CSV table of C-alpha atoms in Angstrom, one decimal:
chain,number,residue,atom,x,y,z
A,10,MET,CA,-0.2,0.1,0.0
A,11,SER,CA,1.1,3.7,-0.4
A,12,HIS,CA,-0.2,7.0,-0.5
A,13,GLU,CA,0.2,8.7,-3.5
A,14,SER,CA,-1.3,12.2,-3.5
A,15,THR,CA,-2.9,13.8,-6.4
A,16,GLY,CA,-1.0,17.3,-5.0
A,17,PHE,CA,-3.4,19.7,-5.8
A,18,LEU,CA,-6.3,18.1,-3.8
A,19,ASN,CA,-4.3,17.5,-0.6
A,20,ARG,CA,-1.8,20.3,0.1
A,21,CYS,CA,-4.0,23.0,1.9
A,22,VAL,CA,-4.3,20.7,5.1
A,23,ASP,CA,-3.7,22.9,7.3
A,24,THR,CA,-4.7,21.8,11.2
A,25,ASP,CA,-3.5,21.1,14.7
A,26,GLY,CA,-1.0,18.7,13.7
A,27,HIS,CA,-0.6,17.3,17.1
A,28,ASP,CA,-4.5,15.8,17.5
A,29,VAL,CA,-4.4,14.7,14.0
A,30,GLY,CA,-1.5,12.8,14.7
A,31,ALA,CA,-2.7,11.5,18.0
A,32,LEU,CA,-5.8,10.1,15.9
A,33,LEU,CA,-3.8,8.5,13.6
A,34,SER,CA,-1.8,6.7,15.6
A,35,ASP,CA,-4.9,5.8,17.1
A,36,LEU,CA,-6.1,4.3,13.8
A,37,VAL,CA,-3.0,2.4,13.0
A,38,ALA,CA,-3.3,1.0,16.5
A,39,THR,CA,-7.1,-0.1,16.2
A,40,ALA,CA,-6.3,-1.1,12.3
A,41,GLY,CA,-3.9,-3.8,13.8
A,42,ALA,CA,-5.5,-4.9,16.8
A,43,LYS,CA,-8.5,-5.4,14.6
A,44,ALA,CA,-6.5,-7.1,11.7
A,45,ALA,CA,-4.7,-9.6,14.5
A,46,GLU,CA,-8.3,-10.4,15.9
A,47,SER,CA,-9.8,-11.1,12.4
A,48,SER,CA,-6.8,-13.0,11.6
A,49,ARG,CA,-7.1,-15.2,15.0
A,50,LEU,CA,-10.9,-15.6,14.7
A,51,ARG,CA,-10.5,-17.3,11.1
A,52,ARG,CA,-7.6,-19.4,12.2
A,53,SER,CA,-9.8,-20.7,15.0
A,54,SER,CA,-12.9,-21.2,13.3
A,55,LEU,CA,-10.9,-23.0,10.3
A,56,GLU,CA,-9.6,-25.6,13.0
A,57,ALA,CA,-12.6,-25.7,15.0
A,58,LEU,CA,-14.8,-26.5,12.0
A,59,ASP,CA,-12.0,-28.9,10.2
A,60,SER,CA,-13.8,-32.1,10.4
A,61,ASP,CA,-17.4,-30.3,9.7
A,62,LEU,CA,-15.8,-28.9,6.7
A,63,GLU,CA,-14.5,-32.0,5.7
A,64,GLN,CA,-17.6,-33.7,5.8
A,65,ALA,CA,-20.1,-30.7,4.3
A,66,ALA,CA,-17.4,-30.9,1.3
A,67,GLN,CA,-17.7,-34.9,1.0
A,68,ALA,CA,-21.5,-34.3,0.6
A,69,ILE,CA,-21.3,-31.2,-1.7
A,70,SER,CA,-18.8,-32.6,-4.0
A,71,GLU,CA,-21.4,-35.8,-4.3
A,72,ARG,CA,-24.4,-33.6,-5.2
A,73,PHE,CA,-21.8,-31.8,-7.4
A,74,ARG,CA,-21.4,-35.1,-9.5
A,75,ALA,CA,-24.8,-36.2,-9.6
A,76,GLY,CA,-25.7,-32.8,-11.2
A,77,ALA,CA,-26.6,-30.7,-8.8
A,78,CYS,CA,-26.8,-26.6,-8.7
A,79,LEU,CA,-25.5,-24.6,-5.8
A,80,TYR,CA,-28.3,-21.8,-4.5
A,81,THR,CA,-26.9,-19.2,-2.3
A,82,PHE,CA,-28.8,-16.6,-0.4
A,83,GLY,CA,-28.7,-13.7,2.5
A,84,ASN,CA,-29.4,-10.4,3.3
A,85,GLY,CA,-27.6,-7.1,3.3
A,86,ALA,CA,-23.8,-7.7,3.4
A,87,SER,CA,-24.3,-11.5,4.0
A,88,SER,CA,-25.9,-11.4,0.5
A,89,THR,CA,-23.1,-10.1,-1.3
A,90,ASP,CA,-20.9,-12.5,0.6
A,91,ALA,CA,-23.6,-15.0,-1.2
A,92,ALA,CA,-23.1,-13.7,-4.2
A,93,CYS,CA,-18.9,-14.0,-3.5
A,94,VAL,CA,-19.4,-17.6,-3.0
A,95,ALA,CA,-21.9,-18.2,-5.8
A,96,ALA,CA,-19.2,-16.7,-8.1
A,97,LEU,CA,-16.3,-18.5,-6.5
A,98,PHE,CA,-17.8,-21.8,-7.0
A,99,ALA,CA,-19.4,-20.6,-10.6
A,100,ARG,CA,-16.4,-18.7,-12.5
A,101,SER,CA,-13.6,-18.2,-10.3
A,102,PRO,CA,-10.2,-18.8,-12.6
A,103,GLY,CA,-8.8,-21.3,-9.4
A,104,GLY,CA,-10.9,-24.7,-10.3
A,105,ALA,CA,-13.5,-26.3,-12.2
A,106,LEU,CA,-16.6,-24.3,-12.9
A,107,LEU,CA,-20.1,-25.4,-10.9
A,108,PRO,CA,-23.1,-24.8,-11.5
A,109,ALA,CA,-23.7,-22.1,-8.6
A,110,ARG,CA,-25.9,-19.1,-8.4
A,111,CYS,CA,-27.0,-16.4,-5.7
A,112,LEU,CA,-31.1,-15.9,-4.9
A,113,VAL,CA,-30.1,-11.9,-4.5
A,114,ALA,CA,-29.2,-11.2,-8.3
A,115,ASP,CA,-32.7,-10.2,-9.4
A,116,PRO,CA,-34.2,-6.9,-7.7
A,117,ALA,CA,-37.2,-7.7,-9.7
A,118,VAL,CA,-37.7,-10.9,-7.9
A,119,LEU,CA,-36.9,-9.8,-4.7
A,120,THR,CA,-39.2,-7.0,-4.5
A,121,ALA,CA,-41.7,-9.1,-6.1
A,122,THR,CA,-42.2,-11.6,-3.4
A,123,GLY,CA,-41.0,-9.0,-0.9
A,124,ASN,CA,-44.2,-7.0,-1.9
A,125,GLY,CA,-46.3,-9.8,-2.2
A,126,VAL,CA,-45.6,-12.2,0.1
A,127,GLY,CA,-43.2,-10.9,2.5
A,128,ASN,CA,-39.6,-10.7,2.9
A,129,GLU,CA,-39.4,-13.8,5.1
A,130,LEU,CA,-40.5,-16.1,1.7
A,131,ALA,CA,-37.8,-14.0,-0.3
A,132,PHE,CA,-35.6,-17.0,-1.0
A,133,SER,CA,-38.2,-20.0,0.1
A,134,ARG,CA,-40.4,-19.0,-2.8
A,135,GLN,CA,-37.6,-18.7,-5.4
A,136,LEU,CA,-36.5,-22.0,-4.4
A,137,VAL,CA,-39.9,-23.8,-4.6
A,138,ALA,CA,-39.7,-22.4,-8.3
A,139,PHE,CA,-35.9,-23.6,-8.9
A,140,ALA,CA,-34.6,-26.1,-6.8
A,141,HIS,CA,-34.7,-29.9,-7.4
A,142,ALA,CA,-34.2,-32.7,-4.9
A,143,GLY,CA,-30.2,-33.3,-5.0
A,144,ASP,CA,-29.6,-29.3,-5.2
A,145,ILE,CA,-27.6,-27.5,-2.4
A,146,ALA,CA,-28.8,-24.5,-0.3
A,147,MET,CA,-26.4,-22.4,1.1
A,148,GLY,CA,-27.9,-19.3,3.3
A,149,TYR,CA,-25.5,-16.6,5.3
A,150,SER,CA,-26.8,-14.7,8.6
A,151,THR,CA,-24.3,-13.5,11.0
A,152,SER,CA,-27.1,-13.4,13.8
A,153,GLY,CA,-28.3,-16.4,13.1
A,154,ASN,CA,-31.6,-15.3,13.3
A,155,SER,CA,-32.8,-13.9,9.8
A,156,GLU,CA,-36.2,-15.3,9.2
A,157,ASN,CA,-36.1,-15.5,5.2
A,158,VAL,CA,-32.8,-17.8,5.7
A,159,ILE,CA,-34.7,-19.9,8.1
A,160,ARG,CA,-37.5,-20.1,6.1
A,161,ALA,CA,-35.5,-21.1,3.4
A,162,PHE,CA,-33.9,-24.1,4.9
A,163,GLN,CA,-37.2,-25.2,6.1
A,164,GLU,CA,-38.7,-25.6,3.1
A,165,THR,CA,-35.6,-27.0,0.9
A,166,ARG,CA,-34.6,-29.6,3.3
A,167,HIS,CA,-37.8,-31.5,3.4
A,168,ARG,CA,-37.7,-31.3,-0.7
A,169,GLY,CA,-34.4,-33.2,-0.1
A,170,LEU,CA,-31.8,-30.3,-0.7
A,171,LEU,CA,-28.4,-30.4,0.9
A,172,THR,CA,-28.7,-27.3,3.8
A,173,VAL,CA,-25.5,-25.7,4.6
A,174,GLY,CA,-26.0,-22.7,6.9
A,175,PHE,CA,-23.3,-20.1,8.0
A,176,ALA,CA,-24.2,-18.0,11.4
A,177,GLY,CA,-22.1,-16.1,14.2
A,178,CYS,CA,-22.5,-15.2,17.8
A,179,ASP,CA,-23.7,-18.1,19.2
A,180,GLY,CA,-25.8,-19.8,15.9
A,181,GLY,CA,-29.0,-18.0,16.9
A,182,ARG,CA,-32.3,-19.8,15.9
A,183,LEU,CA,-30.6,-21.2,13.1
A,184,ALA,CA,-28.1,-23.5,14.8
A,185,GLY,CA,-30.9,-25.0,16.9
A,186,SER,CA,-33.8,-25.0,14.1
A,187,GLY,CA,-32.6,-28.6,13.1
A,188,VAL,CA,-33.3,-27.6,9.3
A,189,LEU,CA,-29.6,-27.9,8.8
A,190,ASP,CA,-27.3,-30.9,7.4
A,191,HIS,CA,-24.2,-28.5,7.7
A,192,CYS,CA,-23.9,-25.5,10.2
A,193,PHE,CA,-20.8,-23.3,10.6
A,194,VAL,CA,-21.2,-21.0,13.2
A,195,VAL,CA,-18.2,-18.4,13.9
A,196,ARG,CA,-17.8,-17.7,17.8
A,197,SER,CA,-17.9,-13.9,17.7
A,198,HIS,CA,-20.2,-10.8,18.3
A,199,SER,CA,-18.3,-8.6,15.6
A,200,ILE,CA,-20.3,-8.6,12.5
A,201,HIS,CA,-17.3,-7.8,10.4
A,202,ARG,CA,-15.0,-10.4,12.2
A,203,ILE,CA,-17.7,-12.7,11.6
A,204,GLN,CA,-18.2,-11.9,7.8
A,205,GLU,CA,-14.2,-12.3,7.2
A,206,ALA,CA,-14.3,-15.7,9.2
A,207,GLN,CA,-17.2,-17.2,7.1
A,208,ALA,CA,-15.5,-15.9,4.0
A,209,ALA,CA,-12.3,-18.1,5.0
A,210,LEU,CA,-14.5,-21.0,6.0
A,211,SER,CA,-16.9,-20.7,2.8
A,212,HIS,CA,-13.2,-20.5,0.6
A,213,ARG,CA,-12.1,-23.5,2.7
A,214,LEU,CA,-15.3,-25.2,1.6
A,215,TRP,CA,-15.0,-24.4,-1.7
A,216,ALA,CA,-11.1,-25.3,-2.3
A,217,THR,CA,-11.5,-28.9,-0.6
A,218,VAL,CA,-14.6,-29.2,-2.8
A,219,GLN,CA,-12.4,-28.6,-5.7
A,220,GLN,CA,-10.0,-31.2,-4.3
A,221,ARG,CA,-12.3,-33.9,-4.5
A,222,LEU,CA,-13.7,-33.2,-7.5
A,223,THR,CA,-10.2,-33.2,-8.9
A,224,PRO,CA,-9.5,-37.2,-10.5
A,225,ASP,CA,-6.0,-37.0,-8.4
A,226,GLY,CA,-7.6,-34.9,-5.2
A,227,GLU,CA,-9.6,-37.3,-3.4
A,228,ARG,CA,-6.7,-39.9,-2.4
A,229,PRO,CA,-3.6,-38.4,-3.5
A,230,ALA,CA,-0.9,-40.6,-4.1
A,231,VAL,CA,2.4,-40.0,-2.0
A,232,GLY,CA,4.6,-39.6,-5.5
A,233,GLN,CA,2.4,-36.9,-7.0
A,234,ARG,CA,2.4,-34.4,-4.1
A,235,GLU,CA,4.4,-31.7,-4.0
A,236,PRO,CA,8.2,-32.2,-2.8
A,237,ALA,CA,7.4,-29.6,0.2
A,238,ALA,CA,4.5,-31.3,1.4
A,239,ASP,CA,5.8,-35.0,1.2
A,240,GLN,CA,7.1,-35.2,4.7
A,241,ASP,CA,4.2,-34.0,6.4
A,242,LEU,CA,1.8,-36.4,4.4
A,243,ALA,CA,3.5,-39.6,5.6
A,244,GLU,CA,0.6,-39.8,8.2
A,245,PRO,CA,-2.6,-40.9,7.4
A,246,GLU,CA,-4.9,-38.0,6.5
A,247,GLU,CA,-7.4,-38.5,8.9
A,248,VAL,CA,-5.6,-38.4,12.4
A,249,ARG,CA,-7.6,-36.7,15.2
B,28,MET,CA,0.9,-37.5,15.3
B,29,ALA,CA,-1.3,-34.8,17.4
B,30,ARG,CA,-4.6,-32.9,16.4
B,31,SER,CA,-3.1,-29.8,15.2
B,32,ASP,CA,-0.1,-31.6,13.6
B,33,ALA,CA,-2.4,-33.2,11.3
B,34,PHE,CA,-4.6,-30.4,11.0
B,35,GLU,CA,-1.2,-28.1,10.0
B,36,ALA,CA,0.0,-31.2,7.5
B,37,ARG,CA,-3.7,-31.2,5.7
B,38,GLU,CA,-2.8,-27.3,5.4
B,39,SER,CA,0.3,-27.8,3.8
B,40,GLU,CA,-1.1,-30.1,1.4
B,41,ARG,CA,-3.8,-27.6,0.3
B,42,VAL,CA,-1.3,-24.9,-0.2
B,43,SER,CA,1.0,-26.9,-2.0
B,44,THR,CA,-1.8,-28.4,-4.3
B,45,TYR,CA,-4.0,-25.1,-4.8
B,46,ARG,CA,-1.8,-22.3,-3.4
B,47,LEU,CA,-5.3,-20.8,-2.5
B,48,LEU,CA,-5.0,-20.7,1.2
B,49,ALA,CA,-2.6,-18.4,2.1
B,50,THR,CA,-1.7,-18.2,6.2
B,51,ASP,CA,-3.7,-15.8,7.7
B,52,ASP,CA,-0.5,-14.5,9.5
B,53,ALA,CA,0.5,-12.6,6.4
B,54,LEU,CA,-2.9,-10.7,7.0
B,55,SER,CA,-2.3,-9.4,10.2
B,56,GLN,CA,1.4,-8.5,9.7
B,57,ASP,CA,0.5,-6.4,6.5
B,58,LEU,CA,-1.5,-4.1,8.3
B,59,LEU,CA,0.6,-4.0,11.5
B,60,GLY,CA,3.8,-2.5,9.2
B,61,PRO,CA,3.5,0.8,7.5
B,62,ASP,CA,0.8,-0.1,5.4
B,63,ALA,CA,-1.8,0.6,8.6
B,64,ALA,CA,-0.6,4.5,8.2
B,65,ASP,CA,-2.2,4.8,4.6
B,66,LEU,CA,-5.3,2.9,5.6
B,67,ALA,CA,-5.8,5.5,8.5
B,68,ALA,CA,-4.5,8.3,6.4
B,69,ALA,CA,-7.4,7.2,3.9
B,70,SER,CA,-10.1,6.8,6.6
B,71,LEU,CA,-9.4,10.2,7.9
B,72,ALA,CA,-9.6,11.9,4.3
B,73,MET,CA,-12.7,9.7,3.5
B,74,ALA,CA,-14.4,11.1,7.2
B,75,ARG,CA,-13.4,14.7,6.4
B,76,ARG,CA,-15.2,14.5,2.8
B,77,PHE,CA,-18.2,12.5,4.4
B,78,ALA,CA,-18.3,15.6,6.9
B,79,SER,CA,-18.5,18.2,4.2
B,80,GLY,CA,-21.6,16.4,2.3
B,81,ALA,CA,-19.5,14.1,-0.2
B,82,THR,CA,-21.0,10.8,-1.5
B,83,LEU,CA,-18.8,7.6,-1.7
B,84,TRP,CA,-19.3,5.9,-5.5
B,85,CYS,CA,-18.4,2.2,-5.1
B,86,ALA,CA,-17.2,0.3,-8.1
B,87,ALA,CA,-16.1,-3.2,-8.3
B,88,PRO,CA,-16.6,-4.2,-12.1
B,89,SER,CA,-15.3,-8.0,-12.1
B,90,TRP,CA,-16.5,-8.5,-8.4
B,91,PRO,CA,-19.5,-6.4,-8.0
B,92,TRP,CA,-20.7,-7.6,-4.7
B,93,HIS,CA,-17.5,-6.0,-3.1
B,94,ALA,CA,-19.2,-2.5,-4.2
B,95,GLN,CA,-22.4,-3.8,-2.8
B,96,HIS,CA,-21.1,-4.6,0.0
B,97,VAL,CA,-19.1,-1.3,1.2
B,98,ALA,CA,-22.3,0.5,0.1
B,99,VAL,CA,-24.2,-1.3,2.3
B,100,ASP,CA,-21.6,-1.0,5.3
B,101,PHE,CA,-21.7,3.0,5.1
B,102,VAL,CA,-25.2,3.2,4.4
B,103,HIS,CA,-26.6,0.5,7.1
B,104,PRO,CA,-23.7,0.6,9.5
B,105,VAL,CA,-23.3,-2.7,11.2
B,106,ILE,CA,-23.2,-1.2,14.6
B,107,ALA,CA,-26.5,0.1,15.6
B,108,GLY,CA,-26.4,4.1,16.6
B,109,GLU,CA,-23.6,4.9,14.0
B,110,ARG,CA,-24.5,7.4,11.3
B,111,SER,CA,-25.7,6.2,8.0
B,112,LEU,CA,-23.6,7.6,5.3
B,113,PRO,CA,-24.3,8.1,1.7
B,114,ALA,CA,-22.3,5.2,-0.6
B,115,VAL,CA,-23.5,4.0,-3.8
B,116,MET,CA,-22.5,1.2,-6.0
B,117,VAL,CA,-21.8,2.2,-9.7
B,118,SER,CA,-21.9,-0.7,-12.1
B,119,GLY,CA,-22.5,-1.2,-15.7
B,120,ASP,CA,-20.5,-1.5,-19.2
B,121,HIS,CA,-20.1,2.5,-18.9
B,122,LEU,CA,-18.7,3.3,-15.5
B,123,TRP,CA,-17.3,6.7,-15.8
B,124,GLU,CA,-19.9,7.7,-18.2
B,125,SER,CA,-22.8,7.2,-15.9
B,126,LEU,CA,-20.9,8.6,-12.9
B,127,ARG,CA,-20.2,11.7,-15.0
B,128,PRO,CA,-23.6,13.5,-14.5
B,129,ILE,CA,-23.8,13.0,-11.0
B,130,ALA,CA,-20.5,12.8,-9.2
B,131,ARG,CA,-19.6,16.3,-7.7
B,132,ALA,CA,-16.2,18.1,-6.7
B,133,GLY,CA,-15.2,16.7,-3.5
B,134,ASP,CA,-16.9,13.1,-3.6
B,135,MET,CA,-15.1,10.2,-3.2
B,136,LEU,CA,-14.7,6.8,-5.5
B,137,LEU,CA,-13.6,3.5,-4.2
B,138,VAL,CA,-12.5,0.8,-6.6
B,139,VAL,CA,-12.2,-2.7,-6.0
B,140,SER,CA,-10.3,-4.3,-8.8
B,141,ARG,CA,-7.1,-6.0,-10.3
B,142,SER,CA,-4.9,-3.3,-11.5
B,143,ASP,CA,-5.2,-4.3,-15.4
B,144,GLU,CA,-8.7,-4.0,-15.3
B,145,PRO,CA,-9.6,-2.2,-18.5
B,146,SER,CA,-12.6,0.0,-17.3
B,147,VAL,CA,-11.0,1.2,-14.2
B,148,ALA,CA,-8.2,3.6,-15.9
B,149,GLY,CA,-10.9,5.8,-17.2
B,150,LEU,CA,-13.1,6.3,-14.3
B,151,ARG,CA,-9.8,7.2,-12.0
B,152,GLN,CA,-8.3,9.4,-14.5
B,153,ARG,CA,-12.2,11.2,-15.0
B,154,SER,CA,-12.1,11.1,-11.0
B,155,LYS,CA,-9.0,13.0,-10.9
B,156,ALA,CA,-10.6,15.8,-13.1
B,157,TRP,CA,-13.8,16.3,-11.3
B,158,GLY,CA,-12.1,16.3,-8.1
B,159,VAL,CA,-13.1,13.4,-6.7
B,160,LEU,CA,-10.9,11.9,-4.1
B,161,THR,CA,-10.0,7.8,-5.3
B,162,VAL,CA,-9.2,5.1,-3.0
B,163,TRP,CA,-8.0,1.8,-4.8
B,164,ILE,CA,-8.5,-1.4,-3.3
B,165,GLY,CA,-6.7,-4.4,-5.4
B,166,THR,CA,-4.8,-7.2,-6.5
B,167,GLY,CA,-2.2,-7.7,-9.4
B,168,PRO,CA,0.9,-5.6,-10.5
B,169,ARG,CA,1.2,-2.8,-8.3
B,170,PRO,CA,-0.4,0.2,-10.2
B,171,GLU,CA,1.7,2.9,-11.3
B,172,PRO,CA,2.6,6.0,-8.9
B,173,GLY,CA,-0.2,8.8,-8.8
B,174,SER,CA,-2.8,6.3,-10.1
B,175,ALA,CA,-4.9,7.2,-7.0
B,176,ASP,CA,-4.8,9.3,-3.7
B,177,PHE,CA,-4.7,5.9,-1.7
B,178,VAL,CA,-3.9,2.5,-3.0
B,179,LEU,CA,-4.5,-0.1,-0.7
B,180,TRP,CA,-3.3,-3.2,-2.2
B,181,VAL,CA,-3.0,-7.0,-1.4
B,182,ASP,CA,-0.1,-9.0,-2.7
B,183,ASP,CA,-2.1,-12.0,-3.0
B,184,ASP,CA,-3.5,-14.5,-5.3
B,185,GLU,CA,-6.9,-13.4,-6.7
B,186,THR,CA,-8.8,-16.4,-5.4
B,187,VAL,CA,-7.7,-15.1,-1.6
B,188,SER,CA,-7.8,-11.5,-2.1
B,189,SER,CA,-11.0,-11.3,-3.6
B,190,TYR,CA,-13.0,-14.9,-2.7
B,191,GLY,CA,-11.3,-15.5,0.5
B,192,GLY,CA,-11.9,-12.5,2.6
B,193,ARG,CA,-8.8,-10.1,2.1
B,194,PHE,CA,-10.4,-7.4,0.6
B,195,ALA,CA,-13.3,-7.5,2.9
B,196,LEU,CA,-11.1,-7.1,5.7
B,197,LEU,CA,-9.2,-3.7,4.2
B,198,TYR,CA,-12.9,-2.3,3.4
B,199,HIS,CA,-14.3,-3.2,7.1
B,200,LEU,CA,-11.8,-1.8,8.6
B,201,LEU,CA,-11.8,1.7,6.4
B,202,SER,CA,-15.3,1.9,7.3
B,203,GLU,CA,-14.5,1.1,11.0
B,204,LEU,CA,-11.7,3.6,11.1
B,205,THR,CA,-13.6,6.0,9.1
B,206,HIS,CA,-16.6,6.1,11.7
B,207,VAL,CA,-13.8,6.8,14.4
B,208,CYS,CA,-12.7,9.5,12.8
B,209,LEU,CA,-16.0,11.0,12.7
B,210,GLU,CA,-16.2,10.9,16.5
B,211,ASN,CA,-13.4,13.4,16.1
B,212,PRO,CA,-15.7,16.5,14.4
B,213,GLY,CA,-12.7,19.2,15.6
B,214,LEU,CA,-10.6,17.2,13.2
B,215,LEU,CA,-12.4,17.1,10.0
B,216,GLU,CA,-12.2,20.7,8.8
B,217,ALA,CA,-8.9,20.6,7.4
B,218,GLU,CA,-10.0,19.7,3.8
B,219,GLN,CA,-12.5,22.1,3.5
B,220,ALA,CA,-9.9,24.5,1.7
B,221,VAL,CA,-9.3,22.4,-0.9
B,222,CYS,CA,-8.4,24.3,-4.1
B,223,GLY,CA,-8.4,27.6,-2.3
B,224,ASP,CA,-6.1,30.3,-3.7
B,225,GLU,CA,-2.5,28.8,-2.7
B,226,VAL,CA,-3.3,25.3,-4.1
B,227,CYS,CA,-4.6,26.7,-7.3
B,228,ILE,CA,-1.3,28.2,-7.7
B,229,THR,CA,0.3,25.1,-6.8
B,230,CYS,CA,-1.9,22.8,-9.4
B,231,SER,CA,-1.0,25.4,-12.2
B,232,ASP,CA,2.6,25.0,-11.6
B,233,GLU,CA,2.1,21.5,-11.7
B,234,GLY,CA,-0.5,21.4,-14.7
B,235,CYS,CA,-4.3,20.5,-13.7
B,236,LEU,CA,-6.4,17.6,-15.0
B,237,GLY,CA,-9.8,19.0,-17.1
B,238,GLU,CA,-12.8,17.7,-19.0
B,239,VAL,CA,-13.4,19.5,-21.6
B,240,VAL,CA,-17.5,20.0,-21.6
B,241,ALA,CA,-18.0,22.3,-24.3
B,242,ILE,CA,-16.4,24.6,-26.8
B,243,ARG,CA,-17.4,28.2,-26.4
B,244,ALA,CA,-18.3,30.7,-29.1
B,245,ASP,CA,-15.0,32.7,-28.5
B,246,GLY,CA,-13.3,29.1,-29.4
B,247,ARG,CA,-12.2,28.7,-25.8
B,248,ALA,CA,-13.0,25.5,-24.3
B,249,GLN,CA,-15.5,24.9,-21.5
B,250,VAL,CA,-13.6,22.7,-18.9
B,251,ARG,CA,-14.7,20.8,-15.7
B,252,THR,CA,-12.0,20.7,-13.1
B,253,PRO,CA,-11.9,20.1,-9.5
B,254,ALA,CA,-12.5,24.1,-8.7
B,255,GLY,CA,-15.5,24.2,-11.2
B,256,LEU,CA,-16.0,25.3,-14.6
B,257,GLU,CA,-13.3,27.1,-16.2
B,258,ALA,CA,-13.1,29.1,-19.8
B,259,VAL,CA,-9.8,27.5,-20.9
B,260,ASP,CA,-7.6,28.6,-24.1
B,261,THR,CA,-6.9,25.4,-26.2
B,262,THR,CA,-4.7,27.1,-28.8
B,263,LEU,CA,-1.9,25.0,-28.0
B,264,ILE,CA,-3.7,21.8,-28.7
B,265,ASP,CA,-4.9,21.1,-31.9
B,266,ARG,CA,-8.5,21.1,-31.6
B,267,ALA,CA,-10.5,19.9,-28.5
B,268,HIS,CA,-13.7,18.1,-28.4
B,269,PRO,CA,-16.2,17.6,-25.7
B,270,GLY,CA,-15.5,14.7,-23.4
B,271,ASP,CA,-11.4,15.4,-23.9
B,272,LEU,CA,-9.4,15.5,-21.0
B,273,VAL,CA,-6.9,18.1,-20.8
B,274,LEU,CA,-3.9,19.4,-19.0
B,275,ILE,CA,-4.0,23.2,-17.8
B,276,HIS,CA,-1.7,25.3,-17.2
B,277,ALA,CA,-2.2,29.1,-16.1
B,278,GLY,CA,-5.7,29.0,-18.1
B,279,THR,CA,-4.3,27.1,-21.0
B,280,ALA,CA,-4.8,23.6,-21.9
B,281,VAL,CA,-1.5,22.6,-22.7
B,282,THR,CA,-1.4,18.9,-23.3
B,283,LEU,CA,-4.6,16.6,-24.9
B,284,VAL,CA,-4.2,13.7,-22.3
B,285,GLU,CA,-4.4,9.8,-23.7
B,286,GLY,CA,-7.4,8.3,-23.6
B,287,SER,CA,-9.9,10.8,-24.6
B,288,PRO,CA,-12.5,9.4,-26.5
B,289,ARG,CA,-13.8,10.4,-29.8
């Protein structure tokens, strides 16, 4: 990162240098502490949910092999995170391209359902229209209490979709709802830090699915591994 | 093998196989170094502009969800009680053309993109001519100096930076720090004197970027600059057209800047 001034915009700064300097020092310290907390939470979440992620990746990759489509959804900033994950599966440069779609992409559909039957049915109504048994529903809620996310899972579970939920805080109603095949709870009360950890978990899930869908990724032979990883992987993979 | 060793072993395998899962240590180290100072300075500059009524325009041509995420974070902050700030996603195939009639001098533009994103170059250049502060969060080869007022760069694989939460951390911190600055109203007045007389002498010395709006009856060009509309002599350049970007020195267009559309 570097600060590149356009000069003519910034040169007339004239204020109490001491106070601005103190504020900037505070901001630097705050940024460092927040970044460290983000890093800690991502790492602890990845480690705590490691085996759950493995199991979910296994189930998701089996569904993709059988021709499933992945539907993602969430509200507000979580809707943008859901869009990010759908794009990660569908068009990221790092892996096989898989059928995935975000349910917040079309404002006409969203406002029609919101206006006609209520926001709490915004996602379930679309899933009734689009989804088939065998597909995958993946929803995001930092509180775990988003009504339309819970309703979407309730609707799709009994229709035979695989249900994967991401929550924060204590998991909220989502964690206790009994409608999730796989539930990932980031134990934090900071919305931004939860979103960052959820992005890391989603990314890991995608990478593991990619690995399982790659012919030599499911049970890699020792001779085909990268040299640097050989010694670490001499042990059986599933030691706990 | 202990549980954590097994975890690390699988970690090594994943990283070596896909190079997708950068260790999260790097994430905090990046921001604990001098880069945090850039983040802090960008946040203060943004808070100052918000305090004087500016709008934040957000563009992420290849990853529109990032622009939406930034906009919603400012309009509907995650912490209850924090003030709602004007931030708007800009999308579509004609980014700067759609921004031109609505962006005002003093506004801000936040771009999230690769450095080689084709539609971003025009957007950044026009912003400069309009007096719009630019913050560029990105990945890929580092942009040339002067490409934006603030450049917050992630030297990581695109899948990690865009899809793995690294950009999200940057723009989350940007909004969190901006709100911290807004709690210090006494420190937010410094930029209000932007493009006062002293500065205009300076920018005349360096040359000020402007956008030709129309050709006047007297042959001079009506040019949009950060200071407002100016009548500019164009005899030094061959012929000016509406939409051209020109470099202005002492009331005269001295260079036709490349990239002006015809």
